[in-house]
Each structure stands twice: as C-alpha cells, then as structure tokens.
CSV table of C-alpha atoms and ligand atoms in Angstrom, one decimal:
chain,number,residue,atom,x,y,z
A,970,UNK,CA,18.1,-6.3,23.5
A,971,UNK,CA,19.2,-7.3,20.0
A,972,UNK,CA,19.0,-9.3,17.5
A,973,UNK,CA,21.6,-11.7,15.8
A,974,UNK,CA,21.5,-10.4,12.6
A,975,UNK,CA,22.2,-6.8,11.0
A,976,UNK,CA,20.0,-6.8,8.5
A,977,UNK,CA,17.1,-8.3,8.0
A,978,UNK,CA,16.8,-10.3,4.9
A,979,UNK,CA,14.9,-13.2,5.5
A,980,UNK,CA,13.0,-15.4,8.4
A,981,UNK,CA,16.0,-17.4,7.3
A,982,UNK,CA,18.8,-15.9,8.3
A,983,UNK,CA,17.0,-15.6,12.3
A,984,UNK,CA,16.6,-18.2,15.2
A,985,UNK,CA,13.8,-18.6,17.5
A,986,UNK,CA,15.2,-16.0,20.5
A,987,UNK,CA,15.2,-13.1,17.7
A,988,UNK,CA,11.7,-14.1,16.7
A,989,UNK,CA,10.6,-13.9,20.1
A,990,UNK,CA,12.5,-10.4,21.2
A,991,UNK,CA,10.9,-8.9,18.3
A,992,UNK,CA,7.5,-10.1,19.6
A,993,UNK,CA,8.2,-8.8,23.0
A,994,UNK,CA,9.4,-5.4,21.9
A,995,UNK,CA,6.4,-5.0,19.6
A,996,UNK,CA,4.4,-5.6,22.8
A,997,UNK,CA,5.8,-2.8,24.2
A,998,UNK,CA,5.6,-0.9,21.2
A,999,UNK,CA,1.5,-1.8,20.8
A,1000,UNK,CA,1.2,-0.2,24.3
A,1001,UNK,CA,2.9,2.7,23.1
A,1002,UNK,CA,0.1,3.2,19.9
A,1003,UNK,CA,-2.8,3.0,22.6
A,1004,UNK,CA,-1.3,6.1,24.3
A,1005,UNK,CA,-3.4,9.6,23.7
A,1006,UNK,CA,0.8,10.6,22.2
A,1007,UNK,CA,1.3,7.6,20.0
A,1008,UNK,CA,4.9,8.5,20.0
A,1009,UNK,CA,8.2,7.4,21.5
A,1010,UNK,CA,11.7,9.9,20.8
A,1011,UNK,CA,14.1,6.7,20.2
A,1012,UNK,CA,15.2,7.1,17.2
A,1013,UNK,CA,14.9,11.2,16.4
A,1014,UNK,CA,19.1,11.1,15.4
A,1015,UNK,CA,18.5,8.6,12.6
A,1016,UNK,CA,17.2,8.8,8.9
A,1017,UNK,CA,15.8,6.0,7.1
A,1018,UNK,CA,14.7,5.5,3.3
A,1019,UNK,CA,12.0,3.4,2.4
A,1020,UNK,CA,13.2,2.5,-1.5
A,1021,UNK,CA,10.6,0.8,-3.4
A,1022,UNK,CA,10.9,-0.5,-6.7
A,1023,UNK,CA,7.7,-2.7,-6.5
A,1024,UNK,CA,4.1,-1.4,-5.3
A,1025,UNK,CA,3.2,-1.7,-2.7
A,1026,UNK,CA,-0.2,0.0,-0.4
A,1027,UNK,CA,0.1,-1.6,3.5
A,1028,UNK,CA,4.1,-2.4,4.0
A,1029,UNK,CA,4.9,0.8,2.8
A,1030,UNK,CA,2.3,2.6,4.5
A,1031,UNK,CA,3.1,0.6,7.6
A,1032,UNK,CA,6.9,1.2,7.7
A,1033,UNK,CA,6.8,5.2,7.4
A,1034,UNK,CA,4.2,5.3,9.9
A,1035,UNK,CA,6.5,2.7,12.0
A,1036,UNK,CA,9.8,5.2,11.5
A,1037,UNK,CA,7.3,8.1,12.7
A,1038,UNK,CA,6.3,6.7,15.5
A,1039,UNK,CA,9.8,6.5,16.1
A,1040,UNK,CA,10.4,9.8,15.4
A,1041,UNK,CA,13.1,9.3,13.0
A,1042,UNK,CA,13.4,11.7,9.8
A,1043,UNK,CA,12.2,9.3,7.0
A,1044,UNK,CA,12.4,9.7,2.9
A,1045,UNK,CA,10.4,7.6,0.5
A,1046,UNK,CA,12.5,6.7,-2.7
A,1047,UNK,CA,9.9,5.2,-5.9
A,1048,UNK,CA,11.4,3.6,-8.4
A,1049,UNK,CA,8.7,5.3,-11.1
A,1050,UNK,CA,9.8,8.6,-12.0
A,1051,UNK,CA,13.2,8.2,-10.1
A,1052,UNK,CA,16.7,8.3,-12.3
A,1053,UNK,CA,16.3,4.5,-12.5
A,1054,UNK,CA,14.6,4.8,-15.8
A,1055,UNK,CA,17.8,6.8,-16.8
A,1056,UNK,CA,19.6,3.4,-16.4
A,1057,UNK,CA,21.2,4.0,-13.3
A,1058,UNK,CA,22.1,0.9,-11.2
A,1059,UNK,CA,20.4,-0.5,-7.9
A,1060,UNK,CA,24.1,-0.2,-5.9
A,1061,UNK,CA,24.3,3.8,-7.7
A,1062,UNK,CA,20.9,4.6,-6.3
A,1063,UNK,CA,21.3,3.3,-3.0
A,1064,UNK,CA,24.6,4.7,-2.4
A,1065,UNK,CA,23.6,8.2,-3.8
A,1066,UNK,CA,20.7,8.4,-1.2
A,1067,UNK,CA,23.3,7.2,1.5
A,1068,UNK,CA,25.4,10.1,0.9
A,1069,UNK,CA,23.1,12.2,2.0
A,1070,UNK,CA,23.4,10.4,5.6
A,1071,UNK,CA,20.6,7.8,5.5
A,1072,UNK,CA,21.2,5.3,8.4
A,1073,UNK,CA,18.8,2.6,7.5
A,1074,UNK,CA,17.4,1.4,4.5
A,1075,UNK,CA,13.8,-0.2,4.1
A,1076,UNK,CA,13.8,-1.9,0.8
A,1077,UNK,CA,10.7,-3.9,-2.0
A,1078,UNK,CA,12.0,-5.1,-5.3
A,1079,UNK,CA,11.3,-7.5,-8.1
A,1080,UNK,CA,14.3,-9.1,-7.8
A,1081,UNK,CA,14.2,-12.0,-5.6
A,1082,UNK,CA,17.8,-11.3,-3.9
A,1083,UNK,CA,18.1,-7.8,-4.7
A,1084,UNK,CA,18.1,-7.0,-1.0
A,1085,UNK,CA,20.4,-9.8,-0.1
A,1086,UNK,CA,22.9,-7.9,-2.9
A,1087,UNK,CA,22.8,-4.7,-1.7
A,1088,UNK,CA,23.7,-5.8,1.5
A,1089,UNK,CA,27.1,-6.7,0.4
A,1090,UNK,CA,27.7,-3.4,-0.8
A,1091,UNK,CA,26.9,-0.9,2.0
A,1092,UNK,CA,27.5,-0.4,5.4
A,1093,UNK,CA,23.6,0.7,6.0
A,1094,UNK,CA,21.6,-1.5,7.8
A,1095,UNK,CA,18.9,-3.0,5.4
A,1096,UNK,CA,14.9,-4.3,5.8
A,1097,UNK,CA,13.5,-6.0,3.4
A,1098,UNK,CA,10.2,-5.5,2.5
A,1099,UNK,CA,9.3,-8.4,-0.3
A,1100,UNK,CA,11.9,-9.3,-2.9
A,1101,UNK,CA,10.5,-11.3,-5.7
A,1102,UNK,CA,9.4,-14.3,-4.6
A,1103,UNK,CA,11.9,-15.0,-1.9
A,1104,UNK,CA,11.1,-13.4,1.3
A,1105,UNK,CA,8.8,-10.9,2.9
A,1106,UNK,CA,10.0,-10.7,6.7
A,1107,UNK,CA,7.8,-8.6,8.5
A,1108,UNK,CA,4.9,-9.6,7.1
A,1109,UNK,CA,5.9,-13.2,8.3
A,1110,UNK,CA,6.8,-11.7,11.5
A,1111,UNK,CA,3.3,-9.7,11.5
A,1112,UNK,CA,1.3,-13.0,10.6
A,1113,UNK,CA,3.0,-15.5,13.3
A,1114,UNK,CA,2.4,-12.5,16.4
A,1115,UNK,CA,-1.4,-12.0,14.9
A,1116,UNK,CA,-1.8,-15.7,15.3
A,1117,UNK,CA,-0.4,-15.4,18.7
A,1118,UNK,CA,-2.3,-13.0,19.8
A,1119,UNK,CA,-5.5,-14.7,19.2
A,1120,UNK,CA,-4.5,-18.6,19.9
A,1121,UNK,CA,-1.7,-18.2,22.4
A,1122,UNK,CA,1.5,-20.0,22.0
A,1123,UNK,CA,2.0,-21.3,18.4
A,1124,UNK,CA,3.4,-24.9,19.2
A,1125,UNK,CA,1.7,-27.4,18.0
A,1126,UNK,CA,-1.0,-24.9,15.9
A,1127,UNK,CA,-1.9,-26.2,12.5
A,1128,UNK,CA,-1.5,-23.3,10.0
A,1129,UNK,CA,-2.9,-24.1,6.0
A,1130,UNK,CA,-1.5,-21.4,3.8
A,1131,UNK,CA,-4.1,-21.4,1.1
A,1132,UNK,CA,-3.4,-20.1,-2.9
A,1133,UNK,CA,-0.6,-19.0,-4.9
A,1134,UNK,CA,2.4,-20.4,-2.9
A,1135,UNK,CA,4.9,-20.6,-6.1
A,1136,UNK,CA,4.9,-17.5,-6.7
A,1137,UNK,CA,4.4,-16.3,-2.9
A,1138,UNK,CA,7.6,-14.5,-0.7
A,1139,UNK,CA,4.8,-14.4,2.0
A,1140,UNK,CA,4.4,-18.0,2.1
A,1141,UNK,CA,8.0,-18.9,2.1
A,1142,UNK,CA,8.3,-16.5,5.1
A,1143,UNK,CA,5.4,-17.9,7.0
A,1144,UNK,CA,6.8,-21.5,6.2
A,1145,UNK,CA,10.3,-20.7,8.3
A,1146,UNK,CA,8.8,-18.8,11.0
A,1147,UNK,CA,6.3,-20.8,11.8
A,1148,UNK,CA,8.3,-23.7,11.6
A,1149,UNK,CA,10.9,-22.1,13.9
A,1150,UNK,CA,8.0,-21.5,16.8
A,1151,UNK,CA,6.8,-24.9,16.3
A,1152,UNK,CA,3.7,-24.7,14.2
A,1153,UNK,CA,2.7,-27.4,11.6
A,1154,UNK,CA,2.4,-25.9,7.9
A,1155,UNK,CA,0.2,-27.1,5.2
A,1156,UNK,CA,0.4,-25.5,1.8
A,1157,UNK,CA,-3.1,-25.9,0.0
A,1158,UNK,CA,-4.1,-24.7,-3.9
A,1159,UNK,CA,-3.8,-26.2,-7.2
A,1160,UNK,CA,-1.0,-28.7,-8.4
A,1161,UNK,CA,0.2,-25.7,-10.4
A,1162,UNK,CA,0.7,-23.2,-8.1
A,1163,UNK,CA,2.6,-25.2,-5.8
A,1164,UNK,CA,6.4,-25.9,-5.8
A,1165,UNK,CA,7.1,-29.7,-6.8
A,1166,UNK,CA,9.9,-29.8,-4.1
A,1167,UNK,CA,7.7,-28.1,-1.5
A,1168,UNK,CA,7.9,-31.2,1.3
A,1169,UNK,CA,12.2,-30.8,1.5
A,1170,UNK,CA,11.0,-27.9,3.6
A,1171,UNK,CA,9.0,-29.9,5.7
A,1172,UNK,CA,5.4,-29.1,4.5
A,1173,UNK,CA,2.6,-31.2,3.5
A,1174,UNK,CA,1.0,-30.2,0.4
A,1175,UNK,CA,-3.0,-30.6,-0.2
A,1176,UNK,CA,-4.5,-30.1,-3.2
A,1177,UNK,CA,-8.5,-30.8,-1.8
A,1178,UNK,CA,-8.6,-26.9,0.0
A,1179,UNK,CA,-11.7,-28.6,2.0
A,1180,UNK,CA,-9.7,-31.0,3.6
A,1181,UNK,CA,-6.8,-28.2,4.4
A,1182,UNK,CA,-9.5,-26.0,6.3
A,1183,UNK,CA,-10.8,-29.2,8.0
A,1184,UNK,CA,-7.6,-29.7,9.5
A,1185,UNK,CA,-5.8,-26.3,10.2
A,1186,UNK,CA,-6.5,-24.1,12.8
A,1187,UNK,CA,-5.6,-21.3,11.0
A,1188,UNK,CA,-5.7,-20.6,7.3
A,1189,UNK,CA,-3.8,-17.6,5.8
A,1190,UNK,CA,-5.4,-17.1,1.9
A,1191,UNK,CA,-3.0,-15.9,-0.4
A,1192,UNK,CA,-3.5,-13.9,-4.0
A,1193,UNK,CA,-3.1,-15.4,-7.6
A,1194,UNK,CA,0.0,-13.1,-8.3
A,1195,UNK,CA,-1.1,-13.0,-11.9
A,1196,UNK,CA,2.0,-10.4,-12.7
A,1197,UNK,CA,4.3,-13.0,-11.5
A,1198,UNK,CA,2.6,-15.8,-14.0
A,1199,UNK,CA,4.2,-15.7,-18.0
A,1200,UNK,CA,1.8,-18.5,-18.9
A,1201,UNK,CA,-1.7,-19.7,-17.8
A,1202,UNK,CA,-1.6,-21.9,-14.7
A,1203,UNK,CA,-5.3,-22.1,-14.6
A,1204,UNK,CA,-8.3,-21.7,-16.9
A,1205,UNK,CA,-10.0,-19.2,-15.5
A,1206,UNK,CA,-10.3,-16.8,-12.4
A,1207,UNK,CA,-13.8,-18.4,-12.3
A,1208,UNK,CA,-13.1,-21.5,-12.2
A,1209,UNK,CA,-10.0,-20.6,-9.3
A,1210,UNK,CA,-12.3,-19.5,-7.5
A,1211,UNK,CA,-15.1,-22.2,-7.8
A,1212,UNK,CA,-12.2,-24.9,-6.4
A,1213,UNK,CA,-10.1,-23.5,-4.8
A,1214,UNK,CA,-11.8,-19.9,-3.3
A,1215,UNK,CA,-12.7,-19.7,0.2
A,1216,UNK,CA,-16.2,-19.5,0.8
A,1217,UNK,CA,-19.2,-19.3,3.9
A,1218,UNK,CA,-20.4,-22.3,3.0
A,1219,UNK,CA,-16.9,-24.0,3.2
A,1220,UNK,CA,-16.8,-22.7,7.1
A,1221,UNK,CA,-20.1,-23.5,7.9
A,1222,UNK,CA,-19.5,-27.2,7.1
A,1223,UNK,CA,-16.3,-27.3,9.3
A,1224,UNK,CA,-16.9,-28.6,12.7
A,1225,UNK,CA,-15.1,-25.8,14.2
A,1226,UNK,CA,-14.1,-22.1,14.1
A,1227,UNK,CA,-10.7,-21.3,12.2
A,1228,UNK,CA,-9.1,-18.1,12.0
A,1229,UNK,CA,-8.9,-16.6,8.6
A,1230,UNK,CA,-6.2,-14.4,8.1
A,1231,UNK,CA,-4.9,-12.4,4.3
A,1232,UNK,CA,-1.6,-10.2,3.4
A,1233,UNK,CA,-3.4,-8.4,1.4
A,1234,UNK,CA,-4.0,-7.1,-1.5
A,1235,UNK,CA,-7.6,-8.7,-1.6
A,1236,UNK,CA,-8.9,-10.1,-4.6
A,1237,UNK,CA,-12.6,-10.5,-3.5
A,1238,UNK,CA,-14.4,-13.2,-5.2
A,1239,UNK,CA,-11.2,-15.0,-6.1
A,1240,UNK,CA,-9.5,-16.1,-3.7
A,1241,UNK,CA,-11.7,-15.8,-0.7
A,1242,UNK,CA,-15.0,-14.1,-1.0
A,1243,UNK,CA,-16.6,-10.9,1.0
A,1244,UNK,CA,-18.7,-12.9,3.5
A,1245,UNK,CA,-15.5,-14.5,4.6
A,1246,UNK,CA,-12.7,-11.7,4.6
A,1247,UNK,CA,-15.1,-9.2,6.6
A,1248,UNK,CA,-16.6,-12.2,9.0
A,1249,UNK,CA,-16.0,-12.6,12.6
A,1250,UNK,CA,-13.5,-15.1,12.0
A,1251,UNK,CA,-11.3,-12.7,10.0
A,1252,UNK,CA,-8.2,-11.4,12.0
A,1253,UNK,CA,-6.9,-9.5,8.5
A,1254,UNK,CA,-7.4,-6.3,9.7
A,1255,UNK,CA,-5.8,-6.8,13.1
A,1256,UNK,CA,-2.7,-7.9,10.5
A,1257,UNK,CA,-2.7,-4.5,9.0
A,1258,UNK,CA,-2.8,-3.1,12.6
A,1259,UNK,CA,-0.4,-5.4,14.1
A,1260,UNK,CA,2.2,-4.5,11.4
A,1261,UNK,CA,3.3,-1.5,12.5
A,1262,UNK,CA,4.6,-2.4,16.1
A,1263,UNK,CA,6.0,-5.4,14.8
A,1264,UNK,CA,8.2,-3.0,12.1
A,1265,UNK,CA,8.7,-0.5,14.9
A,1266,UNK,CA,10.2,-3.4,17.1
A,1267,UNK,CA,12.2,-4.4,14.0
A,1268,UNK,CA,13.8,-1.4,13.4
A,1269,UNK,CA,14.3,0.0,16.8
A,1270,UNK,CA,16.2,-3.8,17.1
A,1271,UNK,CA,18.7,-2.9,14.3
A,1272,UNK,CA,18.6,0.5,15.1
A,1273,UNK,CA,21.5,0.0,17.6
A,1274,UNK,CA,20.6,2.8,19.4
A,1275,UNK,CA,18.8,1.0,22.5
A,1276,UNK,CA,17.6,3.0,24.8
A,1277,UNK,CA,14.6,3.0,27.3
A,1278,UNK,CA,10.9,2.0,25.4
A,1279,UNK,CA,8.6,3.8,25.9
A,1280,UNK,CA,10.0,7.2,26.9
B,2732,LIG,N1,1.0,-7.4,2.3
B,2732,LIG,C1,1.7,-6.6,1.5
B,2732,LIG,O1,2.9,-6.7,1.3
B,2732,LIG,O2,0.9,-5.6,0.9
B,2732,LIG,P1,1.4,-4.5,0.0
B,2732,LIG,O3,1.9,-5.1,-1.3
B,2732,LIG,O4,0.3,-3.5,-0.3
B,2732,LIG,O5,2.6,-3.8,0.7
C-alpha cells in the first residue's frame, strides 16, 4: 500500500486509487483510536516536524496527535519567536531542522507554493498543511471521508461550498477531490468572493445561497478570511451575514435534511449561526474527529515504512 506521490502537496497532484487507499487505511486507523491503547508502534524509528508559519488550532493539533498515535518522535517548529524574524530563509530553516535527522516534514505557510518550493530542495518527504490560498490536502481529504461516512459513496452527491471561496485553499481542495470521486460542486457566496474564472474548473457558481442549499446535499460553510482581504469586498459583516449566513430558518424551509459541515475556525453569527453549527444536521465535529486518522493514514502512506496496521 502506497501512494503515487512523495509528498503531498495538493489534491492535485493525486488520482482516484490514492484517494481511496488513504480512506481505507484511515479506516483501519479509526479502529485503532476506538481501542482502550489508542496506539499503533509503526512509525517509532522516524521523526517528524510540524513547521508552521501560519496559525493554526485543529490541523496542528490533529497532525501531532496523528504522529503520536504513531509513535513517532515529533517537534513542533513556530515561525513566531523562531530565527525567522532574524531573516533567515524558508530553505535555511528547513534544512537546519533536517540536520538534526527529521524524516518528514508537516508544513502551514502564507505563501501559496511555499510547500511546493521546499520540495524541490530537500530530500524529506513533505505534508502540506494549508499554503496561502492554494491547497489544504488533508482537510480536503478529511471533508470528502466525513461525507462518506454519513451518505455512502460520493458519486453523484451534490456538494455547495458556501462563503469565502477566493480566498479559500479549502475550497480549491474540496473542488479536486470531490471532483475526482464523482461528486457535483457548487460554489455559493457573493459575486466578490468568488473567482471570475471559477466554471474552467468545472463548478457552477450561485450567487442566491437559498437556491445552493435547496439543491446540494451537502453544504460545507466556509469563513470570510478577512486577513486575506486588502480591500472591502463587502459592507459589512452584518449585512454578510443577513445574505449570505446560514441560518435555521433557511433549513427549515428546505424540503429536505442536508448535511452541514465547517473547517473551522467558526465565526458564529457570520457565516453560519449557533442553531445551525451545533444542530443535528452538523457533522463538523465528526470533521475535527475524523482528521486524525485520515493524517495518520497520510503519513503512515509516505512514511515508506509499511508494515502490519494495527500492531
Ligand atoms: N481547518 C483548519 O485548517 O483549522 P486551523 O486553521 O485551526 O488549523
């Protein structure tokens, strides 16, 4: 069992069969974190560092605990109060901590590519855990087996990704894998906030967010990245949230149940209200849950070092 790629840089760069190994080994890995020993030995030779130059609360969180349950030796690298502010470069950094024998590298920057870079300068394996706006892999990956889990297969599915999709490295990741298991994918917010050239990658654009959760199955509500936005694409959070914020009422009126799902961070009363994220319909904290035997799976599969799961 492996995949086609050595790193992981994108939903991209991988085809259908490594989407689907990584699904089956997180099964097997989800069996393991039921165990009374939520533990497997795999991977107690190797050392990975997570390197963050970007915040981060769930990924981060959900990779170290992924590497434990591993049991590889793991070090966690911030940006903030690391020599970086001393001017030292991204490809010094990286190659400093890899001297020290580091195996693998887990990898968030603000720098849409930065991972993609780095990767043609060292010989580590490298995950990347949301650069820019490009890609965010494994939370792609996390989203697409949540939705599994609770609707089955995924062909055919409608899924409405709801919110700030310009400036969104989740969306972009949802869009190719759920594309590449057969889903259809609606992108749903204000003009602003989508790409103009959105439909080249085969996705229908709806600016009415009533009519996107009357026809998904699925709708996965994304944050305004206001940190990401250098000038005003929208009056006011109020008024973002009176058009284009998910509500009860909105669900109520649909003539069916959709599942609502969130990466997180939550902005409550924004972009989806409280009544909706912590509803019955919500699957966001089986994301959060989810998340680390999908990143356990990932990183066991470019581990190269297979051995039996589930010692
Ligand atoms: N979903 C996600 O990437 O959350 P964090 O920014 O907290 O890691």
């Amino acid at each position: 069992m492996s995949l086609s790629v050595k790193h992981l840089l994108g939903i991209k760069e991988l085809n259908q069969q490594d989407i689907q190994t990584v699904f089956r080994t997180a099964d097997n890995f989800k069996q393991v974190l039921q165990r009374p020993i939520k533990k497997v030995p795999t991977l107690r030779d190797t050392t990975i560092a997570n390197i963050f130059f970007e915040n981060s609360t769930r990924t981060r969180i959900s990779f170290e605990l992924a590497e434990k349950r591993l049991s590889a030796d793991v070090i966690n690298f911030s940006a903030s109060g690391s020599s970086v502010s001393k001017g030292e470069t991204l490809i010094d950094t990286v190659n400093n901590i890899l001297a020290m024998k580091v195996d693998m590298v887990v990898m968030r920057h603000s720098a849409s590519g930065a991972p993609w870079f780095l990767s043609r300068h060292i010989d580590a394996s490298i995950i990347n855990a949301g650069d820019g706006t490009n890609e965010h892999p494994t939370q792609a990956l996390l989203d697409a087996y949540s939705m599994r889990e609770k609707l089955g297969n995924l062909k055919g599915k409608r899924v409405a990704i709801i919110g700030d999709i310009m400036h969104s490295r989740v969306a972009l990741s949802n869009i190719f894998c759920l594309q590449k298991l057969g889903a259809e994918v609606m992108v749903a917010g204000p003009p602003t906030l989508i790409p103009k050239h959105i439909e080249s990658l085969g996705v229908k654009p709806e600016y009415d967010v009533k009519k996107a959760l009357a026809w998904c199955d699925v709708a996965n509500v994304l944050r305004i990245q206001l940190e990401r936005q250098h000038k005003p694409l929208f009056s006011t959070l109020r008024e973002y949230a009176l058009y284009y914020g998910i509500n009860s009422d909105m669900l109520r009126s649909l003539e069916k149940e959709i599942v609502i799902m969130h990466p997180g961070p939550i902005n409550r009363g924004v972009e989806i209200n409280s009544d909706v994220a912590d509803s019955g319909q919500s699957i966001i904290l089986d994301q959060v849950q989810n998340g680390v035997a999908i990143r356990m799976a990932v990183i066991y599969l470019l581990s190269g070092k297979p051995t039996e799961l589930g010692e």
